[in-house]
Amino acid sequence: EPEVTQTPSHQVTQMGQEVILRCVPISNHLYFYWYRQILGQKVEFLVSFYNNEISEKSEIFDDQFSVERPDGSNFTLKIRSTKLEDSAMYFCASSEPGRGTTQYFGPGTRLLVL
Amino acid sequence: GESVGLHLPTLSVQEGDNSIINCAYSNSASDYFIWYKQESGKGPQFIIDIRSNMDKRQGQRVTVLLNKTVKHLSLQIAATQPGDSAVYFCAERSPGGNTPLVFGKGTRLSVIA
């Protein structure tokens, strides 16, 4: 069964450093999303992406964040200058066109900012 | 699992019993509601969804009930198994297609063998 994959599974970085989290969505999906989950809290929406541009973004997704689809298979989330409060699990999700409800999630990247 | 576990409501059930997990949603305009299961160290896994024009939908061993009057959603798991132990999240989606999911806090289900 097709699945969303994410790399790395864990990332430790120093405050102020840039990180890039990578995702490979399900191949026939056209809508891509990033969510995050801070320890002990709810899953929160960051950004959605369709047709090579951002569709929606939350207030969390400030200028420190960016997304990119550099090729036909990868979808990345970049945090330019990480802060302590960026420590969280970051989940990528994708969905088929016309069936946005069924968003399929990857296993996540655990980011720890020291 | 530990990323979501610190202060969640917990439901403990005996193996073989039925489980009912409840969720109150916030947006009366939401048109889709979804239940996800999150096992330890994994991402949310889709279980079942329901449109706002329905009040019940059944899947394999699972049933979702929607009460729009009181903005309440429930997930019923029949004959609960040890493999059902996980954190369960409800999520809602605003109309418009491919809109972001808004997740609830989650409930930890523990199945006692």
PDB file of C-alpha atoms in Angstrom:
ATOM      1  CA  GLU A   1       0.000   0.000   0.000  1.00  0.00           C
ATOM      2  CA  PRO A   2       1.405   3.427  -0.923  1.00  0.00           C
ATOM      3  CA  GLU A   3       2.485   5.552   1.990  1.00  0.00           C
ATOM      4  CA  VAL A   4       3.955   8.922   2.805  1.00  0.00           C
ATOM      5  CA  THR A   5       7.587   8.751   3.850  1.00  0.00           C
ATOM      6  CA  GLN A   6       9.634  11.292   5.763  1.00  0.00           C
ATOM      7  CA  THR A   7      13.310  11.816   6.449  1.00  0.00           C
ATOM      8  CA  PRO A   8      15.037  12.096   8.770  1.00  0.00           C
ATOM      9  CA  SER A   9      13.119  10.351  11.520  1.00  0.00           C
ATOM     10  CA  HIS A  10      14.994  12.404  14.128  1.00  0.00           C
ATOM     11  CA  GLN A  11      16.853  15.690  13.860  1.00  0.00           C
ATOM     12  CA  VAL A  12      18.783  17.475  16.589  1.00  0.00           C
ATOM     13  CA  THR A  13      19.954  21.003  15.864  1.00  0.00           C
ATOM     14  CA  GLN A  14      21.292  24.066  17.591  1.00  0.00           C
ATOM     15  CA  MET A  15      19.116  27.122  18.014  1.00  0.00           C
ATOM     16  CA  GLY A  16      19.548  29.466  15.066  1.00  0.00           C
ATOM     17  CA  GLN A  17      20.470  26.733  12.622  1.00  0.00           C
ATOM     18  CA  GLU A  18      18.531  25.925   9.479  1.00  0.00           C
ATOM     19  CA  VAL A  19      16.825  22.576   9.084  1.00  0.00           C
ATOM     20  CA  ILE A  20      15.168  20.949   6.121  1.00  0.00           C
ATOM     21  CA  LEU A  21      12.611  18.232   6.662  1.00  0.00           C
ATOM     22  CA  ARG A  22      11.847  16.025   3.720  1.00  0.00           C
ATOM     23  CA  CYS A  23       8.755  14.191   2.612  1.00  0.00           C
ATOM     24  CA  VAL A  24       7.811  11.958  -0.272  1.00  0.00           C
ATOM     25  CA  PRO A  25       4.024  12.122  -0.682  1.00  0.00           C
ATOM     26  CA  ILE A  26       1.959   9.340  -2.203  1.00  0.00           C
ATOM     27  CA  SER A  27       2.693   9.416  -5.910  1.00  0.00           C
ATOM     28  CA  ASN A  28      -0.711  10.307  -7.384  1.00  0.00           C
ATOM     29  CA  HIS A  29      -1.568  12.856  -4.708  1.00  0.00           C
ATOM     30  CA  LEU A  30      -1.584  16.524  -5.602  1.00  0.00           C
ATOM     31  CA  TYR A  31      -2.245  18.204  -2.251  1.00  0.00           C
ATOM     32  CA  PHE A  32       0.481  18.319   0.348  1.00  0.00           C
ATOM     33  CA  TYR A  33       0.476  19.462   3.941  1.00  0.00           C
ATOM     34  CA  TRP A  34       2.733  19.992   6.907  1.00  0.00           C
ATOM     35  CA  TYR A  35       1.471  19.669  10.465  1.00  0.00           C
ATOM     36  CA  ARG A  36       3.315  19.709  13.745  1.00  0.00           C
ATOM     37  CA  GLN A  37       2.697  18.258  17.177  1.00  0.00           C
ATOM     38  CA  ILE A  38       4.427  19.744  20.180  1.00  0.00           C
ATOM     39  CA  LEU A  39       4.965  17.286  23.024  1.00  0.00           C
ATOM     40  CA  GLY A  40       1.678  16.629  24.794  1.00  0.00           C
ATOM     41  CA  GLN A  41      -0.364  18.850  22.523  1.00  0.00           C
ATOM     42  CA  LYS A  42      -2.676  18.560  19.532  1.00  0.00           C
ATOM     43  CA  VAL A  43      -1.654  18.134  15.937  1.00  0.00           C
ATOM     44  CA  GLU A  44      -1.599  21.619  14.398  1.00  0.00           C
ATOM     45  CA  PHE A  45      -1.810  22.656  10.769  1.00  0.00           C
ATOM     46  CA  LEU A  46       1.107  24.595   9.332  1.00  0.00           C
ATOM     47  CA  VAL A  47       0.692  24.850   5.568  1.00  0.00           C
ATOM     48  CA  SER A  48      -0.937  23.293   2.527  1.00  0.00           C
ATOM     49  CA  PHE A  49       0.485  23.226  -0.965  1.00  0.00           C
ATOM     50  CA  TYR A  50      -1.033  22.641  -4.364  1.00  0.00           C
ATOM     51  CA  ASN A  51       0.078  23.298  -7.920  1.00  0.00           C
ATOM     52  CA  ASN A  52       3.455  24.551  -6.769  1.00  0.00           C
ATOM     53  CA  GLU A  53       2.150  27.185  -4.464  1.00  0.00           C
ATOM     54  CA  ILE A  54       0.918  27.588  -0.923  1.00  0.00           C
ATOM     55  CA  SER A  55      -2.848  27.148  -0.640  1.00  0.00           C
ATOM     56  CA  GLU A  56      -3.260  28.001   3.010  1.00  0.00           C
ATOM     57  CA  LYS A  57      -1.033  28.632   5.970  1.00  0.00           C
ATOM     58  CA  SER A  58      -1.599  29.052   9.669  1.00  0.00           C
ATOM     59  CA  GLU A  59      -0.318  31.817  11.909  1.00  0.00           C
ATOM     60  CA  ILE A  60       2.409  29.438  13.039  1.00  0.00           C
ATOM     61  CA  PHE A  61       3.848  29.411   9.525  1.00  0.00           C
ATOM     62  CA  ASP A  62       5.752  32.691   9.712  1.00  0.00           C
ATOM     63  CA  ASP A  63       8.654  33.989   7.635  1.00  0.00           C
ATOM     64  CA  GLN A  64      11.014  31.479   9.218  1.00  0.00           C
ATOM     65  CA  PHE A  65       9.200  28.666   7.442  1.00  0.00           C
ATOM     66  CA  SER A  66       9.133  27.819   3.771  1.00  0.00           C
ATOM     67  CA  VAL A  67       8.024  24.896   1.657  1.00  0.00           C
ATOM     68  CA  GLU A  68       9.194  23.652  -1.666  1.00  0.00           C
ATOM     69  CA  ARG A  69       8.577  20.897  -4.159  1.00  0.00           C
ATOM     70  CA  PRO A  70      12.040  20.718  -5.692  1.00  0.00           C
ATOM     71  CA  ASP A  71      11.236  17.829  -8.003  1.00  0.00           C
ATOM     72  CA  GLY A  72       8.402  15.501  -8.903  1.00  0.00           C
ATOM     73  CA  SER A  73       8.548  13.468  -5.751  1.00  0.00           C
ATOM     74  CA  ASN A  74       9.866  15.461  -2.787  1.00  0.00           C
ATOM     75  CA  PHE A  75       8.146  18.048  -0.615  1.00  0.00           C
ATOM     76  CA  THR A  76      10.267  19.920   1.907  1.00  0.00           C
ATOM     77  CA  LEU A  77       9.771  22.121   4.931  1.00  0.00           C
ATOM     78  CA  LYS A  78      12.590  24.513   5.768  1.00  0.00           C
ATOM     79  CA  ILE A  79      12.985  26.337   9.044  1.00  0.00           C
ATOM     80  CA  ARG A  80      15.548  29.069   8.489  1.00  0.00           C
ATOM     81  CA  SER A  81      16.587  29.902  12.035  1.00  0.00           C
ATOM     82  CA  THR A  82      15.285  27.388  14.514  1.00  0.00           C
ATOM     83  CA  LYS A  83      14.010  28.387  17.937  1.00  0.00           C
ATOM     84  CA  LEU A  84      13.638  26.261  21.032  1.00  0.00           C
ATOM     85  CA  GLU A  85       9.871  26.311  20.595  1.00  0.00           C
ATOM     86  CA  ASP A  86      10.186  24.716  17.158  1.00  0.00           C
ATOM     87  CA  SER A  87      10.925  21.410  18.883  1.00  0.00           C
ATOM     88  CA  ALA A  88       8.087  19.124  17.869  1.00  0.00           C
ATOM     89  CA  MET A  89       7.060  16.219  15.678  1.00  0.00           C
ATOM     90  CA  TYR A  90       6.545  17.394  12.111  1.00  0.00           C
ATOM     91  CA  PHE A  91       4.151  15.412   9.973  1.00  0.00           C
ATOM     92  CA  CYS A  92       3.784  15.558   6.238  1.00  0.00           C
ATOM     93  CA  ALA A  93       0.472  14.546   4.682  1.00  0.00           C
ATOM     94  CA  SER A  94      -0.908  14.244   1.189  1.00  0.00           C
ATOM     95  CA  SER A  95      -4.292  13.755  -0.413  1.00  0.00           C
ATOM     96  CA  GLU A  96      -5.811  12.956  -3.763  1.00  0.00           C
ATOM     97  CA  PRO A  97      -7.435  15.633  -5.854  1.00  0.00           C
ATOM     98  CA  GLY A  98     -11.115  15.927  -4.964  1.00  0.00           C
ATOM     99  CA  ARG A  99     -10.787  13.879  -1.805  1.00  0.00           C
ATOM    100  CA  GLY A 100      -9.171  16.325   0.557  1.00  0.00           C
ATOM    101  CA  THR A 101     -10.704  14.710   3.538  1.00  0.00           C
ATOM    102  CA  THR A 102      -8.539  11.654   3.423  1.00  0.00           C
ATOM    103  CA  GLN A 103      -5.184  13.071   4.256  1.00  0.00           C
ATOM    104  CA  TYR A 104      -2.584  10.361   4.672  1.00  0.00           C
ATOM    105  CA  PHE A 105       0.168  11.105   7.120  1.00  0.00           C
ATOM    106  CA  GLY A 106       3.810  10.159   7.182  1.00  0.00           C
ATOM    107  CA  PRO A 107       5.562   8.793  10.265  1.00  0.00           C
ATOM    108  CA  GLY A 108       6.915  12.197  11.226  1.00  0.00           C
ATOM    109  CA  THR A 109      10.260  13.815  11.944  1.00  0.00           C
ATOM    110  CA  ARG A 110      11.084  14.491  15.565  1.00  0.00           C
ATOM    111  CA  LEU A 111      12.911  17.828  15.706  1.00  0.00           C
ATOM    112  CA  LEU A 112      14.789  18.803  18.834  1.00  0.00           C
ATOM    113  CA  VAL A 113      16.245  22.308  19.027  1.00  0.00           C
ATOM    114  CA  LEU A 114      18.900  22.801  21.703  1.00  0.00           C
TER     115      LEU A 114
ATOM    116  CA  GLY B   1       3.086   7.707  21.419  1.00  0.00           C
ATOM    117  CA  GLU B   2       5.034   9.604  24.051  1.00  0.00           C
ATOM    118  CA  SER B   3       4.786  12.735  21.933  1.00  0.00           C
ATOM    119  CA  VAL B   4       1.056  12.945  22.607  1.00  0.00           C
ATOM    120  CA  GLY B   5       0.635  11.153  25.893  1.00  0.00           C
ATOM    121  CA  LEU B   6       1.301  13.445  28.823  1.00  0.00           C
ATOM    122  CA  HIS B   7      -2.100  14.804  29.776  1.00  0.00           C
ATOM    123  CA  LEU B   8      -4.590  12.998  27.588  1.00  0.00           C
ATOM    124  CA  PRO B   9      -7.910  11.570  28.694  1.00  0.00           C
ATOM    125  CA  THR B  10      -7.498   7.830  28.978  1.00  0.00           C
ATOM    126  CA  LEU B  11      -9.974   5.060  28.331  1.00  0.00           C
ATOM    127  CA  SER B  12      -9.160   1.581  29.588  1.00  0.00           C
ATOM    128  CA  VAL B  13     -11.173  -1.361  28.299  1.00  0.00           C
ATOM    129  CA  GLN B  14     -10.997  -5.113  28.571  1.00  0.00           C
ATOM    130  CA  GLU B  15     -10.050  -7.015  25.482  1.00  0.00           C
ATOM    131  CA  GLY B  16     -13.201  -8.060  23.680  1.00  0.00           C
ATOM    132  CA  ASP B  17     -15.336  -5.248  25.061  1.00  0.00           C
ATOM    133  CA  ASN B  18     -16.620  -2.389  22.967  1.00  0.00           C
ATOM    134  CA  SER B  19     -14.956   1.016  23.198  1.00  0.00           C
ATOM    135  CA  ILE B  20     -16.552   4.413  22.761  1.00  0.00           C
ATOM    136  CA  ILE B  21     -14.353   7.443  22.276  1.00  0.00           C
ATOM    137  CA  ASN B  22     -15.980  10.849  22.296  1.00  0.00           C
ATOM    138  CA  CYS B  23     -15.091  14.174  20.780  1.00  0.00           C
ATOM    139  CA  ALA B  24     -16.627  17.628  20.871  1.00  0.00           C
ATOM    140  CA  TYR B  25     -15.930  19.694  17.792  1.00  0.00           C
ATOM    141  CA  SER B  26     -15.964  23.441  17.524  1.00  0.00           C
ATOM    142  CA  ASN B  27     -17.027  24.587  14.053  1.00  0.00           C
ATOM    143  CA  SER B  28     -20.679  24.101  13.157  1.00  0.00           C
ATOM    144  CA  ALA B  29     -19.750  24.808   9.513  1.00  0.00           C
ATOM    145  CA  SER B  30     -17.378  21.823   9.265  1.00  0.00           C
ATOM    146  CA  ASP B  31     -18.456  19.440   6.537  1.00  0.00           C
ATOM    147  CA  TYR B  32     -16.254  16.418   7.201  1.00  0.00           C
ATOM    148  CA  PHE B  33     -15.188  14.702  10.366  1.00  0.00           C
ATOM    149  CA  ILE B  34     -12.438  12.159  10.591  1.00  0.00           C
ATOM    150  CA  TRP B  35     -11.035   9.786  13.161  1.00  0.00           C
ATOM    151  CA  TYR B  36      -7.319   9.084  13.220  1.00  0.00           C
ATOM    152  CA  LYS B  37      -5.353   6.548  15.239  1.00  0.00           C
ATOM    153  CA  GLN B  38      -1.822   7.303  16.341  1.00  0.00           C
ATOM    154  CA  GLU B  39       0.378   4.519  17.597  1.00  0.00           C
ATOM    155  CA  SER B  40       3.597   5.095  19.437  1.00  0.00           C
ATOM    156  CA  GLY B  41       6.236   6.663  17.206  1.00  0.00           C
ATOM    157  CA  LYS B  42       3.987   6.809  14.154  1.00  0.00           C
ATOM    158  CA  GLY B  43       1.956   9.381  12.293  1.00  0.00           C
ATOM    159  CA  PRO B  44      -1.834   9.648  12.441  1.00  0.00           C
ATOM    160  CA  GLN B  45      -3.509   6.793  10.584  1.00  0.00           C
ATOM    161  CA  PHE B  46      -6.887   7.366   8.925  1.00  0.00           C
ATOM    162  CA  ILE B  47      -9.660   5.212  10.382  1.00  0.00           C
ATOM    163  CA  ILE B  48     -13.001   6.487   9.152  1.00  0.00           C
ATOM    164  CA  ASP B  49     -14.709   9.696   8.134  1.00  0.00           C
ATOM    165  CA  ILE B  50     -18.254  11.006   7.938  1.00  0.00           C
ATOM    166  CA  ARG B  51     -19.922  13.815   6.040  1.00  0.00           C
ATOM    167  CA  SER B  52     -21.925  16.420   7.891  1.00  0.00           C
ATOM    168  CA  ASN B  53     -25.122  15.280   6.125  1.00  0.00           C
ATOM    169  CA  MET B  54     -24.862  11.849   7.741  1.00  0.00           C
ATOM    170  CA  ASP B  55     -25.300  10.804  11.339  1.00  0.00           C
ATOM    171  CA  LYS B  56     -23.778   7.335  11.230  1.00  0.00           C
ATOM    172  CA  ARG B  57     -21.218   5.471   9.214  1.00  0.00           C
ATOM    173  CA  GLN B  58     -19.854   1.994   9.704  1.00  0.00           C
ATOM    174  CA  GLY B  59     -16.551   0.472   8.798  1.00  0.00           C
ATOM    175  CA  GLN B  60     -14.796  -2.707   9.733  1.00  0.00           C
ATOM    176  CA  ARG B  61     -15.295  -3.000  13.516  1.00  0.00           C
ATOM    177  CA  VAL B  62     -15.705   0.755  13.773  1.00  0.00           C
ATOM    178  CA  THR B  63     -18.718   3.046  13.737  1.00  0.00           C
ATOM    179  CA  VAL B  64     -18.715   6.812  13.768  1.00  0.00           C
ATOM    180  CA  LEU B  65     -21.703   8.742  15.058  1.00  0.00           C
ATOM    181  CA  LEU B  66     -22.278  12.426  14.440  1.00  0.00           C
ATOM    182  CA  ASN B  67     -24.633  14.604  16.455  1.00  0.00           C
ATOM    183  CA  LYS B  68     -24.617  18.048  14.889  1.00  0.00           C
ATOM    184  CA  THR B  69     -27.127  19.419  17.387  1.00  0.00           C
ATOM    185  CA  VAL B  70     -24.590  19.212  20.185  1.00  0.00           C
ATOM    186  CA  LYS B  71     -21.484  19.156  17.973  1.00  0.00           C
ATOM    187  CA  HIS B  72     -20.468  15.732  19.146  1.00  0.00           C
ATOM    188  CA  LEU B  73     -18.643  12.936  17.382  1.00  0.00           C
ATOM    189  CA  SER B  74     -18.000   9.446  18.664  1.00  0.00           C
ATOM    190  CA  LEU B  75     -16.005   6.443  17.557  1.00  0.00           C
ATOM    191  CA  GLN B  76     -17.180   3.009  18.538  1.00  0.00           C
ATOM    192  CA  ILE B  77     -14.783   0.091  18.284  1.00  0.00           C
ATOM    193  CA  ALA B  78     -16.329  -3.346  18.505  1.00  0.00           C
ATOM    194  CA  ALA B  79     -14.544  -6.239  20.194  1.00  0.00           C
ATOM    195  CA  THR B  80     -11.534  -4.154  21.141  1.00  0.00           C
ATOM    196  CA  GLN B  81      -8.183  -5.835  20.613  1.00  0.00           C
ATOM    197  CA  PRO B  82      -4.729  -5.146  22.074  1.00  0.00           C
ATOM    198  CA  GLY B  83      -3.694  -3.744  18.692  1.00  0.00           C
ATOM    199  CA  ASP B  84      -6.301  -1.017  19.116  1.00  0.00           C
ATOM    200  CA  SER B  85      -4.259   0.542  21.926  1.00  0.00           C
ATOM    201  CA  ALA B  86      -3.274   3.972  20.666  1.00  0.00           C
ATOM    202  CA  VAL B  87      -4.185   7.645  20.861  1.00  0.00           C
ATOM    203  CA  TYR B  88      -7.316   8.509  18.901  1.00  0.00           C
ATOM    204  CA  PHE B  89      -7.900  11.959  17.445  1.00  0.00           C
ATOM    205  CA  CYS B  90     -10.981  13.411  15.917  1.00  0.00           C
ATOM    206  CA  ALA B  91     -10.492  16.049  13.237  1.00  0.00           C
ATOM    207  CA  GLU B  92     -12.837  18.400  11.431  1.00  0.00           C
ATOM    208  CA  ARG B  93     -12.569  20.088   8.095  1.00  0.00           C
ATOM    209  CA  SER B  94     -14.156  23.282   6.853  1.00  0.00           C
ATOM    210  CA  PRO B  95     -15.975  23.290   3.518  1.00  0.00           C
ATOM    211  CA  GLY B  96     -14.034  24.133   0.380  1.00  0.00           C
ATOM    212  CA  GLY B  97     -12.099  21.057  -0.545  1.00  0.00           C
ATOM    213  CA  ASN B  98      -8.629  20.121   0.643  1.00  0.00           C
ATOM    214  CA  THR B  99      -8.897  22.515   3.545  1.00  0.00           C
ATOM    215  CA  PRO B 100      -6.733  21.984   6.634  1.00  0.00           C
ATOM    216  CA  LEU B 101      -7.734  19.536   9.308  1.00  0.00           C
ATOM    217  CA  VAL B 102      -8.377  20.840  12.796  1.00  0.00           C
ATOM    218  CA  PHE B 103      -7.534  18.162  15.330  1.00  0.00           C
ATOM    219  CA  GLY B 104      -8.981  17.560  18.751  1.00  0.00           C
ATOM    220  CA  LYS B 105      -6.820  16.829  21.764  1.00  0.00           C
ATOM    221  CA  GLY B 106      -6.905  13.037  21.580  1.00  0.00           C
ATOM    222  CA  THR B 107      -7.875  10.154  23.804  1.00  0.00           C
ATOM    223  CA  ARG B 108      -5.552   7.359  24.810  1.00  0.00           C
ATOM    224  CA  LEU B 109      -7.144   3.924  24.542  1.00  0.00           C
ATOM    225  CA  SER B 110      -5.556   1.184  26.632  1.00  0.00           C
ATOM    226  CA  VAL B 111      -6.724  -2.362  26.057  1.00  0.00           C
ATOM    227  CA  ILE B 112      -6.308  -4.713  28.977  1.00  0.00           C
ATOM    228  CA  ALA B 113      -5.629  -8.267  27.876  1.00  0.00           C
TER     229      ALA B 113
END
